[in-house]
Amino acid sequence: AQSVAQPEDQVNVAEGNPLTVKCTYSVSGNPYLFWYVQYPNRGLQFLLKYITGDNLVKGSYGFEAEFNKSQTSFHLKKPSALVSDSALYFCAVTTIKAAGNKLTFGGGTRVLVKP
Amino acid sequence: DTGVSQDPRHKITKRGQNVTFRCDPISEHNRLYWYRQTLGQGPEFLTYFQNEAQLEKSRLLSDRFSAERPKGSFSTLEIQRTEQGDSAMYLCASSFEGGRAATQYFGPGTRLLVL
């Protein structure tokens, strides 16, 4: 079985400060990891993914994430947060064994960036 | 590239009624997924199609739920005899699976409220 944990329900950060959203996972085998963002009453927008290779993945809108196999983590980061980054962020995992590469999502972390 | 579209965006129905949702994937995407997202939770996998074949169904998909993807293009998700517990956001995603863990692109969702 595959699972994802996002330990923080909400992260508050001041505009211009670094933003980190935490994610840990549990799978059997090699993970494929994803980050999505959801704005109110909208679907999920893809930010970035890790499949293999370089542990630091760069994605859309200045976001990046670091894959750490020993800690089974895939934290999302942004060096300088914007007010417009305020949204709901989801980490997801799948593996080559998962039927159709179906995604298992964490519970989400709400990010609030204050001016 | 027009993205994934879903119709309707909102649906209010009375308990016991049948509802049907439509999803139009990104053209040429051979995989189509349905997920359900309840308030404050991450999306949960319901089912997926490879072309027109439905290859996996979650235990969440009771016998009141049926999904189709005729001709491997658009898909419909029907819920019969709706219950209040069916109230949720229903998300559709599509991907082109030609290798490992292709990115799933999500539509805006259909929000269902069962009274």
JSON list of C-alpha atoms in Angstrom, two decimals:
[
{"chain": "A", "resi": 1, "resn": "ALA", "atom": "CA", "xyz": [0.00, 0.00, 0.00]},
{"chain": "A", "resi": 2, "resn": "GLN", "atom": "CA", "xyz": [1.15, 3.52, -0.64]},
{"chain": "A", "resi": 3, "resn": "SER", "atom": "CA", "xyz": [0.53, 6.50, 1.63]},
{"chain": "A", "resi": 4, "resn": "VAL", "atom": "CA", "xyz": [1.44, 10.16, 1.99]},
{"chain": "A", "resi": 5, "resn": "ALA", "atom": "CA", "xyz": [1.57, 12.33, 5.08]},
{"chain": "A", "resi": 6, "resn": "GLN", "atom": "CA", "xyz": [1.52, 16.10, 5.15]},
{"chain": "A", "resi": 7, "resn": "PRO", "atom": "CA", "xyz": [2.08, 16.83, 8.82]},
{"chain": "A", "resi": 8, "resn": "GLU", "atom": "CA", "xyz": [1.06, 20.50, 8.76]},
{"chain": "A", "resi": 9, "resn": "ASP", "atom": "CA", "xyz": [-2.54, 21.49, 8.13]},
{"chain": "A", "resi": 10, "resn": "GLN", "atom": "CA", "xyz": [-1.50, 25.09, 7.61]},
{"chain": "A", "resi": 11, "resn": "VAL", "atom": "CA", "xyz": [1.70, 27.03, 7.03]},
{"chain": "A", "resi": 12, "resn": "ASN", "atom": "CA", "xyz": [1.86, 30.78, 7.58]},
{"chain": "A", "resi": 13, "resn": "VAL", "atom": "CA", "xyz": [4.69, 32.79, 6.07]},
{"chain": "A", "resi": 14, "resn": "ALA", "atom": "CA", "xyz": [5.40, 36.45, 5.41]},
{"chain": "A", "resi": 15, "resn": "GLU", "atom": "CA", "xyz": [5.73, 37.59, 1.82]},
{"chain": "A", "resi": 16, "resn": "GLY", "atom": "CA", "xyz": [9.34, 37.44, 0.69]},
{"chain": "A", "resi": 17, "resn": "ASN", "atom": "CA", "xyz": [10.30, 34.77, 3.22]},
{"chain": "A", "resi": 18, "resn": "PRO", "atom": "CA", "xyz": [11.17, 31.18, 2.31]},
{"chain": "A", "resi": 19, "resn": "LEU", "atom": "CA", "xyz": [8.29, 28.73, 2.11]},
{"chain": "A", "resi": 20, "resn": "THR", "atom": "CA", "xyz": [8.51, 25.02, 2.94]},
{"chain": "A", "resi": 21, "resn": "VAL", "atom": "CA", "xyz": [5.67, 22.51, 2.78]},
{"chain": "A", "resi": 22, "resn": "LYS", "atom": "CA", "xyz": [6.50, 19.10, 4.19]},
{"chain": "A", "resi": 23, "resn": "CYS", "atom": "CA", "xyz": [5.65, 15.68, 2.74]},
{"chain": "A", "resi": 24, "resn": "THR", "atom": "CA", "xyz": [6.65, 12.16, 3.70]},
{"chain": "A", "resi": 25, "resn": "TYR", "atom": "CA", "xyz": [5.65, 8.99, 1.92]},
{"chain": "A", "resi": 26, "resn": "SER", "atom": "CA", "xyz": [5.50, 5.24, 2.29]},
{"chain": "A", "resi": 27, "resn": "VAL", "atom": "CA", "xyz": [5.62, 2.86, -0.66]},
{"chain": "A", "resi": 28, "resn": "SER", "atom": "CA", "xyz": [6.94, -0.53, -1.64]},
{"chain": "A", "resi": 29, "resn": "GLY", "atom": "CA", "xyz": [9.53, 0.07, -4.31]},
{"chain": "A", "resi": 30, "resn": "ASN", "atom": "CA", "xyz": [10.66, 3.24, -6.00]},
{"chain": "A", "resi": 31, "resn": "PRO", "atom": "CA", "xyz": [8.36, 6.23, -5.60]},
{"chain": "A", "resi": 32, "resn": "TYR", "atom": "CA", "xyz": [7.19, 8.68, -8.19]},
{"chain": "A", "resi": 33, "resn": "LEU", "atom": "CA", "xyz": [6.33, 11.89, -6.34]},
{"chain": "A", "resi": 34, "resn": "PHE", "atom": "CA", "xyz": [4.21, 14.86, -7.33]},
{"chain": "A", "resi": 35, "resn": "TRP", "atom": "CA", "xyz": [3.17, 18.25, -6.02]},
{"chain": "A", "resi": 36, "resn": "TYR", "atom": "CA", "xyz": [-0.08, 19.91, -7.02]},
{"chain": "A", "resi": 37, "resn": "VAL", "atom": "CA", "xyz": [-1.66, 23.22, -5.99]},
{"chain": "A", "resi": 38, "resn": "GLN", "atom": "CA", "xyz": [-5.37, 23.92, -5.68]},
{"chain": "A", "resi": 39, "resn": "TYR", "atom": "CA", "xyz": [-6.96, 27.36, -5.65]},
{"chain": "A", "resi": 40, "resn": "PRO", "atom": "CA", "xyz": [-10.52, 27.84, -4.31]},
{"chain": "A", "resi": 41, "resn": "ASN", "atom": "CA", "xyz": [-13.19, 26.08, -6.36]},
{"chain": "A", "resi": 42, "resn": "ARG", "atom": "CA", "xyz": [-10.61, 24.95, -8.87]},
{"chain": "A", "resi": 43, "resn": "GLY", "atom": "CA", "xyz": [-9.02, 21.66, -9.89]},
{"chain": "A", "resi": 44, "resn": "LEU", "atom": "CA", "xyz": [-5.45, 20.70, -9.16]},
{"chain": "A", "resi": 45, "resn": "GLN", "atom": "CA", "xyz": [-2.58, 22.33, -11.02]},
{"chain": "A", "resi": 46, "resn": "PHE", "atom": "CA", "xyz": [0.63, 20.38, -11.53]},
{"chain": "A", "resi": 47, "resn": "LEU", "atom": "CA", "xyz": [3.76, 21.96, -10.04]},
{"chain": "A", "resi": 48, "resn": "LEU", "atom": "CA", "xyz": [6.52, 19.36, -10.33]},
{"chain": "A", "resi": 49, "resn": "LYS", "atom": "CA", "xyz": [7.42, 15.70, -10.10]},
{"chain": "A", "resi": 50, "resn": "TYR", "atom": "CA", "xyz": [10.27, 13.39, -9.21]},
{"chain": "A", "resi": 51, "resn": "ILE", "atom": "CA", "xyz": [10.78, 10.16, -11.09]},
{"chain": "A", "resi": 52, "resn": "THR", "atom": "CA", "xyz": [14.50, 9.49, -10.98]},
{"chain": "A", "resi": 53, "resn": "GLY", "atom": "CA", "xyz": [17.83, 11.26, -11.19]},
{"chain": "A", "resi": 54, "resn": "ASP", "atom": "CA", "xyz": [18.68, 14.56, -9.53]},
{"chain": "A", "resi": 55, "resn": "ASN", "atom": "CA", "xyz": [17.18, 14.79, -6.06]},
{"chain": "A", "resi": 56, "resn": "LEU", "atom": "CA", "xyz": [16.40, 18.49, -6.50]},
{"chain": "A", "resi": 57, "resn": "VAL", "atom": "CA", "xyz": [13.49, 19.02, -8.85]},
{"chain": "A", "resi": 58, "resn": "LYS", "atom": "CA", "xyz": [12.56, 22.44, -10.21]},
{"chain": "A", "resi": 59, "resn": "GLY", "atom": "CA", "xyz": [9.01, 23.19, -11.22]},
{"chain": "A", "resi": 60, "resn": "SER", "atom": "CA", "xyz": [6.54, 25.90, -12.11]},
{"chain": "A", "resi": 61, "resn": "TYR", "atom": "CA", "xyz": [6.27, 29.37, -10.51]},
{"chain": "A", "resi": 62, "resn": "GLY", "atom": "CA", "xyz": [9.66, 29.17, -8.82]},
{"chain": "A", "resi": 63, "resn": "PHE", "atom": "CA", "xyz": [8.87, 26.08, -6.76]},
{"chain": "A", "resi": 64, "resn": "GLU", "atom": "CA", "xyz": [11.32, 23.26, -6.18]},
{"chain": "A", "resi": 65, "resn": "ALA", "atom": "CA", "xyz": [11.31, 20.05, -4.17]},
{"chain": "A", "resi": 66, "resn": "GLU", "atom": "CA", "xyz": [14.00, 17.85, -2.72]},
{"chain": "A", "resi": 67, "resn": "PHE", "atom": "CA", "xyz": [13.72, 14.08, -2.75]},
{"chain": "A", "resi": 68, "resn": "ASN", "atom": "CA", "xyz": [15.33, 12.41, 0.26]},
{"chain": "A", "resi": 69, "resn": "LYS", "atom": "CA", "xyz": [15.22, 8.63, 0.05]},
{"chain": "A", "resi": 70, "resn": "SER", "atom": "CA", "xyz": [16.62, 7.93, 3.51]},
{"chain": "A", "resi": 71, "resn": "GLN", "atom": "CA", "xyz": [14.03, 10.17, 5.15]},
{"chain": "A", "resi": 72, "resn": "THR", "atom": "CA", "xyz": [11.28, 9.21, 2.67]},
{"chain": "A", "resi": 73, "resn": "SER", "atom": "CA", "xyz": [10.51, 12.88, 2.20]},
{"chain": "A", "resi": 74, "resn": "PHE", "atom": "CA", "xyz": [9.72, 15.21, -0.68]},
{"chain": "A", "resi": 75, "resn": "HIS", "atom": "CA", "xyz": [9.42, 18.71, 0.75]},
{"chain": "A", "resi": 76, "resn": "LEU", "atom": "CA", "xyz": [8.24, 21.57, -1.44]},
{"chain": "A", "resi": 77, "resn": "LYS", "atom": "CA", "xyz": [10.16, 24.83, -1.25]},
{"chain": "A", "resi": 78, "resn": "LYS", "atom": "CA", "xyz": [10.13, 28.35, -2.61]},
{"chain": "A", "resi": 79, "resn": "PRO", "atom": "CA", "xyz": [12.91, 30.80, -1.76]},
{"chain": "A", "resi": 80, "resn": "SER", "atom": "CA", "xyz": [10.67, 33.88, -1.66]},
{"chain": "A", "resi": 81, "resn": "ALA", "atom": "CA", "xyz": [6.91, 33.49, -1.17]},
{"chain": "A", "resi": 82, "resn": "LEU", "atom": "CA", "xyz": [4.30, 35.67, -2.84]},
{"chain": "A", "resi": 83, "resn": "VAL", "atom": "CA", "xyz": [0.82, 36.52, -1.57]},
{"chain": "A", "resi": 84, "resn": "SER", "atom": "CA", "xyz": [-0.49, 34.79, -4.71]},
{"chain": "A", "resi": 85, "resn": "ASP", "atom": "CA", "xyz": [1.08, 31.52, -3.49]},
{"chain": "A", "resi": 86, "resn": "SER", "atom": "CA", "xyz": [-1.67, 31.30, -0.87]},
{"chain": "A", "resi": 87, "resn": "ALA", "atom": "CA", "xyz": [-3.50, 28.08, -1.75]},
{"chain": "A", "resi": 88, "resn": "LEU", "atom": "CA", "xyz": [-3.91, 24.41, -0.85]},
{"chain": "A", "resi": 89, "resn": "TYR", "atom": "CA", "xyz": [-0.94, 22.19, -1.67]},
{"chain": "A", "resi": 90, "resn": "PHE", "atom": "CA", "xyz": [-1.09, 18.44, -2.17]},
{"chain": "A", "resi": 91, "resn": "CYS", "atom": "CA", "xyz": [1.71, 15.90, -2.27]},
{"chain": "A", "resi": 92, "resn": "ALA", "atom": "CA", "xyz": [1.02, 12.65, -4.12]},
{"chain": "A", "resi": 93, "resn": "VAL", "atom": "CA", "xyz": [2.84, 9.38, -4.72]},
{"chain": "A", "resi": 94, "resn": "THR", "atom": "CA", "xyz": [2.58, 6.46, -7.09]},
{"chain": "A", "resi": 95, "resn": "THR", "atom": "CA", "xyz": [4.77, 3.56, -8.14]},
{"chain": "A", "resi": 96, "resn": "ILE", "atom": "CA", "xyz": [5.22, 1.43, -11.20]},
{"chain": "A", "resi": 97, "resn": "LYS", "atom": "CA", "xyz": [3.26, -1.28, -9.36]},
{"chain": "A", "resi": 98, "resn": "ALA", "atom": "CA", "xyz": [0.20, 0.90, -8.76]},
{"chain": "A", "resi": 99, "resn": "ALA", "atom": "CA", "xyz": [-2.57, 0.14, -11.22]},
{"chain": "A", "resi": 100, "resn": "GLY", "atom": "CA", "xyz": [-2.55, 2.82, -13.87]},
{"chain": "A", "resi": 101, "resn": "ASN", "atom": "CA", "xyz": [-0.04, 4.76, -11.79]},
{"chain": "A", "resi": 102, "resn": "LYS", "atom": "CA", "xyz": [-2.98, 5.93, -9.70]},
{"chain": "A", "resi": 103, "resn": "LEU", "atom": "CA", "xyz": [-2.04, 8.72, -7.34]},
{"chain": "A", "resi": 104, "resn": "THR", "atom": "CA", "xyz": [-2.35, 8.58, -3.56]},
{"chain": "A", "resi": 105, "resn": "PHE", "atom": "CA", "xyz": [-2.62, 12.06, -2.08]},
{"chain": "A", "resi": 106, "resn": "GLY", "atom": "CA", "xyz": [-1.82, 13.52, 1.29]},
{"chain": "A", "resi": 107, "resn": "GLY", "atom": "CA", "xyz": [-4.41, 15.48, 3.19]},
{"chain": "A", "resi": 108, "resn": "GLY", "atom": "CA", "xyz": [-3.17, 18.81, 1.95]},
{"chain": "A", "resi": 109, "resn": "THR", "atom": "CA", "xyz": [-1.45, 21.83, 3.51]},
{"chain": "A", "resi": 110, "resn": "ARG", "atom": "CA", "xyz": [-3.01, 25.26, 3.38]},
{"chain": "A", "resi": 111, "resn": "VAL", "atom": "CA", "xyz": [-0.44, 27.98, 2.76]},
{"chain": "A", "resi": 112, "resn": "LEU", "atom": "CA", "xyz": [-1.19, 31.53, 3.81]},
{"chain": "A", "resi": 113, "resn": "VAL", "atom": "CA", "xyz": [1.27, 34.18, 2.69]},
{"chain": "A", "resi": 114, "resn": "LYS", "atom": "CA", "xyz": [0.76, 37.47, 4.49]},
{"chain": "A", "resi": 115, "resn": "PRO", "atom": "CA", "xyz": [1.78, 40.82, 2.96]},
{"chain": "B", "resi": 1, "resn": "ASP", "atom": "CA", "xyz": [-4.03, 22.62, -25.79]},
{"chain": "B", "resi": 2, "resn": "THR", "atom": "CA", "xyz": [-7.42, 23.18, -24.22]},
{"chain": "B", "resi": 3, "resn": "GLY", "atom": "CA", "xyz": [-6.94, 21.21, -21.01]},
{"chain": "B", "resi": 4, "resn": "VAL", "atom": "CA", "xyz": [-9.33, 18.86, -19.24]},
{"chain": "B", "resi": 5, "resn": "SER", "atom": "CA", "xyz": [-12.92, 20.07, -19.07]},
{"chain": "B", "resi": 6, "resn": "GLN", "atom": "CA", "xyz": [-15.76, 18.88, -16.86]},
{"chain": "B", "resi": 7, "resn": "ASP", "atom": "CA", "xyz": [-19.48, 19.49, -16.99]},
{"chain": "B", "resi": 8, "resn": "PRO", "atom": "CA", "xyz": [-21.40, 20.56, -15.02]},
{"chain": "B", "resi": 9, "resn": "ARG", "atom": "CA", "xyz": [-19.23, 22.54, -12.62]},
{"chain": "B", "resi": 10, "resn": "HIS", "atom": "CA", "xyz": [-21.87, 22.38, -9.91]},
{"chain": "B", "resi": 11, "resn": "LYS", "atom": "CA", "xyz": [-24.80, 20.04, -9.30]},
{"chain": "B", "resi": 12, "resn": "ILE", "atom": "CA", "xyz": [-27.41, 20.13, -6.56]},
{"chain": "B", "resi": 13, "resn": "THR", "atom": "CA", "xyz": [-29.72, 17.16, -6.33]},
{"chain": "B", "resi": 14, "resn": "LYS", "atom": "CA", "xyz": [-32.10, 15.52, -3.93]},
{"chain": "B", "resi": 15, "resn": "ARG", "atom": "CA", "xyz": [-31.32, 12.25, -2.22]},
{"chain": "B", "resi": 16, "resn": "GLY", "atom": "CA", "xyz": [-32.37, 9.32, -4.38]},
{"chain": "B", "resi": 17, "resn": "GLN", "atom": "CA", "xyz": [-31.95, 11.07, -7.71]},
{"chain": "B", "resi": 18, "resn": "ASN", "atom": "CA", "xyz": [-29.49, 9.98, -10.40]},
{"chain": "B", "resi": 19, "resn": "VAL", "atom": "CA", "xyz": [-26.74, 12.30, -11.63]},
{"chain": "B", "resi": 20, "resn": "THR", "atom": "CA", "xyz": [-24.27, 12.10, -14.49]},
{"chain": "B", "resi": 21, "resn": "PHE", "atom": "CA", "xyz": [-21.02, 14.00, -14.93]},
{"chain": "B", "resi": 22, "resn": "ARG", "atom": "CA", "xyz": [-18.97, 14.39, -18.08]},
{"chain": "B", "resi": 23, "resn": "CYS", "atom": "CA", "xyz": [-15.22, 14.71, -18.55]},
{"chain": "B", "resi": 24, "resn": "ASP", "atom": "CA", "xyz": [-13.42, 15.67, -21.75]},
{"chain": "B", "resi": 25, "resn": "PRO", "atom": "CA", "xyz": [-9.72, 14.84, -21.48]},
{"chain": "B", "resi": 26, "resn": "ILE", "atom": "CA", "xyz": [-6.82, 16.46, -23.25]},
{"chain": "B", "resi": 27, "resn": "SER", "atom": "CA", "xyz": [-6.93, 15.19, -26.81]},
{"chain": "B", "resi": 28, "resn": "GLU", "atom": "CA", "xyz": [-4.71, 12.19, -27.52]},
{"chain": "B", "resi": 29, "resn": "HIS", "atom": "CA", "xyz": [-4.41, 11.35, -23.81]},
{"chain": "B", "resi": 30, "resn": "ASN", "atom": "CA", "xyz": [-4.98, 7.62, -23.55]},
{"chain": "B", "resi": 31, "resn": "ARG", "atom": "CA", "xyz": [-5.56, 7.48, -19.79]},
{"chain": "B", "resi": 32, "resn": "LEU", "atom": "CA", "xyz": [-8.46, 9.02, -17.94]},
{"chain": "B", "resi": 33, "resn": "TYR", "atom": "CA", "xyz": [-8.94, 9.00, -14.17]},
{"chain": "B", "resi": 34, "resn": "TRP", "atom": "CA", "xyz": [-11.75, 9.86, -11.77]},
{"chain": "B", "resi": 35, "resn": "TYR", "atom": "CA", "xyz": [-11.03, 10.99, -8.22]},
{"chain": "B", "resi": 36, "resn": "ARG", "atom": "CA", "xyz": [-13.29, 12.17, -5.40]},
{"chain": "B", "resi": 37, "resn": "GLN", "atom": "CA", "xyz": [-12.38, 14.93, -2.99]},
{"chain": "B", "resi": 38, "resn": "THR", "atom": "CA", "xyz": [-14.37, 15.61, 0.17]},
{"chain": "B", "resi": 39, "resn": "LEU", "atom": "CA", "xyz": [-14.06, 18.83, 2.12]},
{"chain": "B", "resi": 40, "resn": "GLY", "atom": "CA", "xyz": [-10.71, 19.18, 3.84]},
{"chain": "B", "resi": 41, "resn": "GLN", "atom": "CA", "xyz": [-9.29, 16.01, 2.34]},
{"chain": "B", "resi": 42, "resn": "GLY", "atom": "CA", "xyz": [-7.00, 15.06, -0.48]},
{"chain": "B", "resi": 43, "resn": "PRO", "atom": "CA", "xyz": [-8.42, 13.49, -3.64]},
{"chain": "B", "resi": 44, "resn": "GLU", "atom": "CA", "xyz": [-9.08, 9.74, -3.56]},
{"chain": "B", "resi": 45, "resn": "PHE", "atom": "CA", "xyz": [-8.80, 7.49, -6.58]},
{"chain": "B", "resi": 46, "resn": "LEU", "atom": "CA", "xyz": [-12.04, 6.03, -7.93]},
{"chain": "B", "resi": 47, "resn": "THR", "atom": "CA", "xyz": [-11.30, 4.46, -11.30]},
{"chain": "B", "resi": 48, "resn": "TYR", "atom": "CA", "xyz": [-9.27, 4.78, -14.48]},
{"chain": "B", "resi": 49, "resn": "PHE", "atom": "CA", "xyz": [-9.48, 3.98, -18.18]},
{"chain": "B", "resi": 50, "resn": "GLN", "atom": "CA", "xyz": [-6.81, 3.05, -20.67]},
{"chain": "B", "resi": 51, "resn": "ASN", "atom": "CA", "xyz": [-8.43, 4.09, -23.94]},
{"chain": "B", "resi": 52, "resn": "GLU", "atom": "CA", "xyz": [-11.98, 2.68, -23.66]},
{"chain": "B", "resi": 53, "resn": "ALA", "atom": "CA", "xyz": [-11.16, -0.09, -21.17]},
{"chain": "B", "resi": 54, "resn": "GLN", "atom": "CA", "xyz": [-11.90, 0.44, -17.48]},
{"chain": "B", "resi": 55, "resn": "LEU", "atom": "CA", "xyz": [-8.95, -1.31, -15.83]},
{"chain": "B", "resi": 56, "resn": "GLU", "atom": "CA", "xyz": [-9.19, -0.53, -12.13]},
{"chain": "B", "resi": 57, "resn": "LYS", "atom": "CA", "xyz": [-11.95, 0.37, -9.72]},
{"chain": "B", "resi": 58, "resn": "SER", "atom": "CA", "xyz": [-11.51, 1.45, -6.11]},
{"chain": "B", "resi": 59, "resn": "ARG", "atom": "CA", "xyz": [-13.54, -0.05, -3.28]},
{"chain": "B", "resi": 60, "resn": "LEU", "atom": "CA", "xyz": [-14.96, 3.47, -2.92]},
{"chain": "B", "resi": 61, "resn": "LEU", "atom": "CA", "xyz": [-16.83, 2.88, -6.17]},
{"chain": "B", "resi": 62, "resn": "SER", "atom": "CA", "xyz": [-19.97, 1.18, -4.93]},
{"chain": "B", "resi": 63, "resn": "ASP", "atom": "CA", "xyz": [-22.41, -0.52, -7.29]},
{"chain": "B", "resi": 64, "resn": "ARG", "atom": "CA", "xyz": [-24.36, 2.76, -7.44]},
{"chain": "B", "resi": 65, "resn": "PHE", "atom": "CA", "xyz": [-21.48, 4.27, -9.39]},
{"chain": "B", "resi": 66, "resn": "SER", "atom": "CA", "xyz": [-20.76, 3.52, -13.02]},
{"chain": "B", "resi": 67, "resn": "ALA", "atom": "CA", "xyz": [-18.24, 5.03, -15.38]},
{"chain": "B", "resi": 68, "resn": "GLU", "atom": "CA", "xyz": [-17.84, 4.74, -19.10]},
{"chain": "B", "resi": 69, "resn": "ARG", "atom": "CA", "xyz": [-15.46, 5.97, -21.75]},
{"chain": "B", "resi": 70, "resn": "PRO", "atom": "CA", "xyz": [-16.98, 5.09, -25.10]},
{"chain": "B", "resi": 71, "resn": "LYS", "atom": "CA", "xyz": [-14.56, 5.19, -28.01]},
{"chain": "B", "resi": 72, "resn": "GLY", "atom": "CA", "xyz": [-11.77, 6.19, -25.68]},
{"chain": "B", "resi": 73, "resn": "SER", "atom": "CA", "xyz": [-12.61, 9.87, -25.78]},
{"chain": "B", "resi": 74, "resn": "PHE", "atom": "CA", "xyz": [-14.85, 11.59, -23.20]},
{"chain": "B", "resi": 75, "resn": "SER", "atom": "CA", "xyz": [-15.98, 9.83, -20.05]},
{"chain": "B", "resi": 76, "resn": "THR", "atom": "CA", "xyz": [-19.14, 9.87, -17.95]},
{"chain": "B", "resi": 77, "resn": "LEU", "atom": "CA", "xyz": [-19.56, 9.10, -14.27]},
{"chain": "B", "resi": 78, "resn": "GLU", "atom": "CA", "xyz": [-23.10, 8.24, -13.15]},
{"chain": "B", "resi": 79, "resn": "ILE", "atom": "CA", "xyz": [-24.27, 7.99, -9.58]},
{"chain": "B", "resi": 80, "resn": "GLN", "atom": "CA", "xyz": [-27.60, 6.26, -9.07]},
{"chain": "B", "resi": 81, "resn": "ARG", "atom": "CA", "xyz": [-29.84, 6.77, -6.02]},
{"chain": "B", "resi": 82, "resn": "THR", "atom": "CA", "xyz": [-27.62, 9.49, -4.63]},
{"chain": "B", "resi": 83, "resn": "GLU", "atom": "CA", "xyz": [-26.97, 9.68, -0.89]},
{"chain": "B", "resi": 84, "resn": "GLN", "atom": "CA", "xyz": [-25.87, 12.63, 1.21]},
{"chain": "B", "resi": 85, "resn": "GLY", "atom": "CA", "xyz": [-22.52, 10.94, 1.64]},
{"chain": "B", "resi": 86, "resn": "ASP", "atom": "CA", "xyz": [-21.94, 11.31, -2.10]},
{"chain": "B", "resi": 87, "resn": "SER", "atom": "CA", "xyz": [-21.58, 15.08, -1.67]},
{"chain": "B", "resi": 88, "resn": "ALA", "atom": "CA", "xyz": [-18.04, 15.86, -2.82]},
{"chain": "B", "resi": 89, "resn": "MET", "atom": "CA", "xyz": [-15.93, 17.32, -5.61]},
{"chain": "B", "resi": 90, "resn": "TYR", "atom": "CA", "xyz": [-15.51, 14.85, -8.46]},
{"chain": "B", "resi": 91, "resn": "LEU", "atom": "CA", "xyz": [-12.25, 15.39, -10.31]},
{"chain": "B", "resi": 92, "resn": "CYS", "atom": "CA", "xyz": [-11.25, 14.05, -13.69]},
{"chain": "B", "resi": 93, "resn": "ALA", "atom": "CA", "xyz": [-7.65, 13.80, -14.87]},
{"chain": "B", "resi": 94, "resn": "SER", "atom": "CA", "xyz": [-5.96, 12.60, -18.01]},
{"chain": "B", "resi": 95, "resn": "SER", "atom": "CA", "xyz": [-2.46, 11.59, -19.04]},
{"chain": "B", "resi": 96, "resn": "PHE", "atom": "CA", "xyz": [-0.57, 10.15, -21.96]},
{"chain": "B", "resi": 97, "resn": "GLU", "atom": "CA", "xyz": [1.02, 7.02, -20.62]},
{"chain": "B", "resi": 98, "resn": "GLY", "atom": "CA", "xyz": [4.03, 6.29, -22.80]},
{"chain": "B", "resi": 99, "resn": "GLY", "atom": "CA", "xyz": [6.52, 5.64, -20.04]},
{"chain": "B", "resi": 100, "resn": "ARG", "atom": "CA", "xyz": [6.95, 6.02, -16.32]},
{"chain": "B", "resi": 101, "resn": "ALA", "atom": "CA", "xyz": [4.50, 7.99, -14.24]},
{"chain": "B", "resi": 102, "resn": "ALA", "atom": "CA", "xyz": [3.18, 10.45, -16.79]},
{"chain": "B", "resi": 103, "resn": "THR", "atom": "CA", "xyz": [1.79, 13.63, -15.30]},
{"chain": "B", "resi": 104, "resn": "GLN", "atom": "CA", "xyz": [-1.94, 13.61, -14.67]},
{"chain": "B", "resi": 105, "resn": "TYR", "atom": "CA", "xyz": [-3.65, 16.88, -15.63]},
{"chain": "B", "resi": 106, "resn": "PHE", "atom": "CA", "xyz": [-6.80, 17.69, -13.74]},
{"chain": "B", "resi": 107, "resn": "GLY", "atom": "CA", "xyz": [-10.02, 19.35, -14.77]},
{"chain": "B", "resi": 108, "resn": "PRO", "atom": "CA", "xyz": [-11.81, 21.98, -12.67]},
{"chain": "B", "resi": 109, "resn": "GLY", "atom": "CA", "xyz": [-14.05, 19.39, -11.02]},
{"chain": "B", "resi": 110, "resn": "THR", "atom": "CA", "xyz": [-17.78, 18.94, -10.54]},
{"chain": "B", "resi": 111, "resn": "ARG", "atom": "CA", "xyz": [-19.03, 19.85, -7.09]},
{"chain": "B", "resi": 112, "resn": "LEU", "atom": "CA", "xyz": [-22.00, 17.69, -6.08]},
{"chain": "B", "resi": 113, "resn": "LEU", "atom": "CA", "xyz": [-24.34, 18.55, -3.23]},
{"chain": "B", "resi": 114, "resn": "VAL", "atom": "CA", "xyz": [-26.94, 15.99, -2.28]},
{"chain": "B", "resi": 115, "resn": "LEU", "atom": "CA", "xyz": [-29.77, 17.41, -0.16]}
]
